[in-house]
PDB file of C-alpha atoms in Angstrom:
ATOM      1  CA  MET A 559       7.126  10.614  -3.836  1.00 75.00           C
ATOM      2  CA  ASP A 560       8.494   7.163  -3.052  1.00 79.00           C
ATOM      3  CA  ARG A 561       5.646   4.948  -1.807  1.00 80.00           C
ATOM      4  CA  LYS A 562       7.781   1.763  -1.606  1.00 80.00           C
ATOM      5  CA  TYR A 563       5.700  -0.235  -4.103  1.00 82.00           C
ATOM      6  CA  PHE A 564       5.355   2.602  -6.600  1.00 86.00           C
ATOM      7  CA  ARG A 565       6.328   6.220  -7.119  1.00 88.00           C
ATOM      8  CA  SER A 566       3.779   9.005  -7.299  1.00 91.00           C
ATOM      9  CA  ILE A 567       3.509  12.566  -8.416  1.00 90.00           C
ATOM     10  CA  TYR A 568       0.682  14.755  -7.208  1.00 94.00           C
ATOM     11  CA  PHE A 569      -0.801  17.874  -8.745  1.00 94.00           C
ATOM     12  CA  ARG A 570      -3.934  19.959  -8.455  1.00 94.00           C
ATOM     13  CA  GLU A 571      -5.979  21.058 -11.403  1.00 92.00           C
ATOM     14  CA  PRO A 572      -7.220  24.670 -11.502  1.00 93.00           C
ATOM     15  CA  GLY A 573     -10.521  23.680  -9.831  1.00 93.00           C
ATOM     16  CA  GLY A 574      -8.629  22.281  -6.840  1.00 93.00           C
ATOM     17  CA  VAL A 575      -9.000  18.534  -7.511  1.00 96.00           C
ATOM     18  CA  LEU A 576      -5.899  16.608  -6.383  1.00 95.00           C
ATOM     19  CA  PHE A 577      -4.588  14.014  -8.857  1.00 94.00           C
ATOM     20  CA  GLU A 578      -2.058  11.244  -8.234  1.00 93.00           C
ATOM     21  CA  ILE A 579      -0.138   9.577 -11.054  1.00 92.00           C
ATOM     22  CA  ALA A 580       1.681   6.402 -10.020  1.00 89.00           C
ATOM     23  CA  THR A 581       4.229   4.131 -11.701  1.00 87.00           C
ATOM     24  CA  ASP A 582       3.869   0.355 -12.059  1.00 83.00           C
ATOM     25  CA  PRO A 583       7.406  -0.498 -10.902  1.00 84.00           C
ATOM     26  CA  PRO A 584       8.900  -1.413  -8.561  1.00 83.00           C
ATOM     27  CA  GLY A 585       5.746  -3.404  -7.676  1.00 83.00           C
ATOM     28  CA  PHE A 586       4.661  -5.614  -4.808  1.00 81.00           C
ATOM     29  CA  THR A 587       7.547  -8.066  -5.200  1.00 84.00           C
ATOM     30  CA  VAL A 588       9.877  -5.516  -3.580  1.00 82.00           C
ATOM     31  CA  ASP A 589       9.528  -7.272  -0.225  1.00 82.00           C
ATOM     32  CA  GLU A 590       7.665 -10.486  -1.018  1.00 85.00           C
ATOM     33  CA  ALA A 591       8.251 -13.399  -3.370  1.00 87.00           C
ATOM     34  CA  PRO A 592       5.637 -13.659  -6.152  1.00 88.00           C
ATOM     35  CA  GLU A 593       4.360 -17.023  -4.861  1.00 89.00           C
ATOM     36  CA  ARG A 594       3.726 -15.480  -1.411  1.00 86.00           C
ATOM     37  CA  LEU A 595       1.833 -12.388  -2.605  1.00 85.00           C
ATOM     38  CA  GLY A 596      -1.444 -11.939  -0.784  1.00 81.00           C
ATOM     39  CA  THR A 597      -0.742 -14.490   1.944  1.00 84.00           C
ATOM     40  CA  GLY A 598      -0.026 -11.962   4.678  1.00 86.00           C
ATOM     41  CA  LEU A 599      -0.927  -8.467   5.732  1.00 88.00           C
ATOM     42  CA  MET A 600       1.744  -6.006   4.660  1.00 86.00           C
ATOM     43  CA  LEU A 601       1.692  -2.651   6.428  1.00 87.00           C
ATOM     44  CA  PRO A 602       3.781   0.474   5.966  1.00 83.00           C
ATOM     45  CA  ALA A 603       6.314   1.060   8.740  1.00 86.00           C
ATOM     46  CA  TRP A 604       4.255   3.867  10.261  1.00 88.00           C
ATOM     47  CA  LEU A 605       1.294   1.498  10.798  1.00 92.00           C
ATOM     48  CA  GLU A 606       3.276  -1.415  12.276  1.00 94.00           C
ATOM     49  CA  PRO A 607       2.759  -0.173  15.866  1.00 97.00           C
ATOM     50  CA  MET A 608      -1.001  -0.555  15.261  1.00 97.00           C
ATOM     51  CA  ARG A 609      -0.802  -4.017  13.628  1.00 96.00           C
ATOM     52  CA  GLY A 610      -2.734  -5.799  16.395  1.00 96.00           C
ATOM     53  CA  GLU A 611      -5.550  -3.253  16.362  1.00 97.00           C
ATOM     54  CA  ILE A 612      -5.765  -3.335  12.557  1.00 96.00           C
ATOM     55  CA  GLU A 613      -5.785  -7.146  12.402  1.00 95.00           C
ATOM     56  CA  ARG A 614      -8.544  -7.357  15.036  1.00 95.00           C
ATOM     57  CA  ALA A 615     -10.697  -4.936  13.008  1.00 96.00           C
ATOM     58  CA  LEU A 616     -10.421  -6.956   9.782  1.00 93.00           C
ATOM     59  CA  PRO A 617     -13.109  -9.519   8.968  1.00 92.00           C
ATOM     60  CA  PRO A 618     -11.893 -13.119   8.702  1.00 86.00           C
ATOM     61  CA  LEU A 619     -11.118 -14.333   5.197  1.00 80.00           C
ATOM     62  CA  THR A 620     -12.264 -17.692   3.889  1.00 80.00           C
ATOM     63  CA  VAL A 621     -10.149 -19.314   1.211  1.00 74.00           C
ATOM     64  CA  PRO A 622     -11.995 -21.613  -1.200  1.00 73.00           C
TER      65      PRO A 622
END
């Protein structure tokens, strides 16, 4: 399954536990320059309509 930042395969073991195995590439630099990583909130397209609500629920961050 394509998850934008990585690809995953899912499987269940005989006891019913769901496992996810994910790749390293393509990585977080797919849509952001390395020097900008972590400076903004990145959301998947399906959560963008709720951006305001999500941002209001997050605690403020203090940068040392």
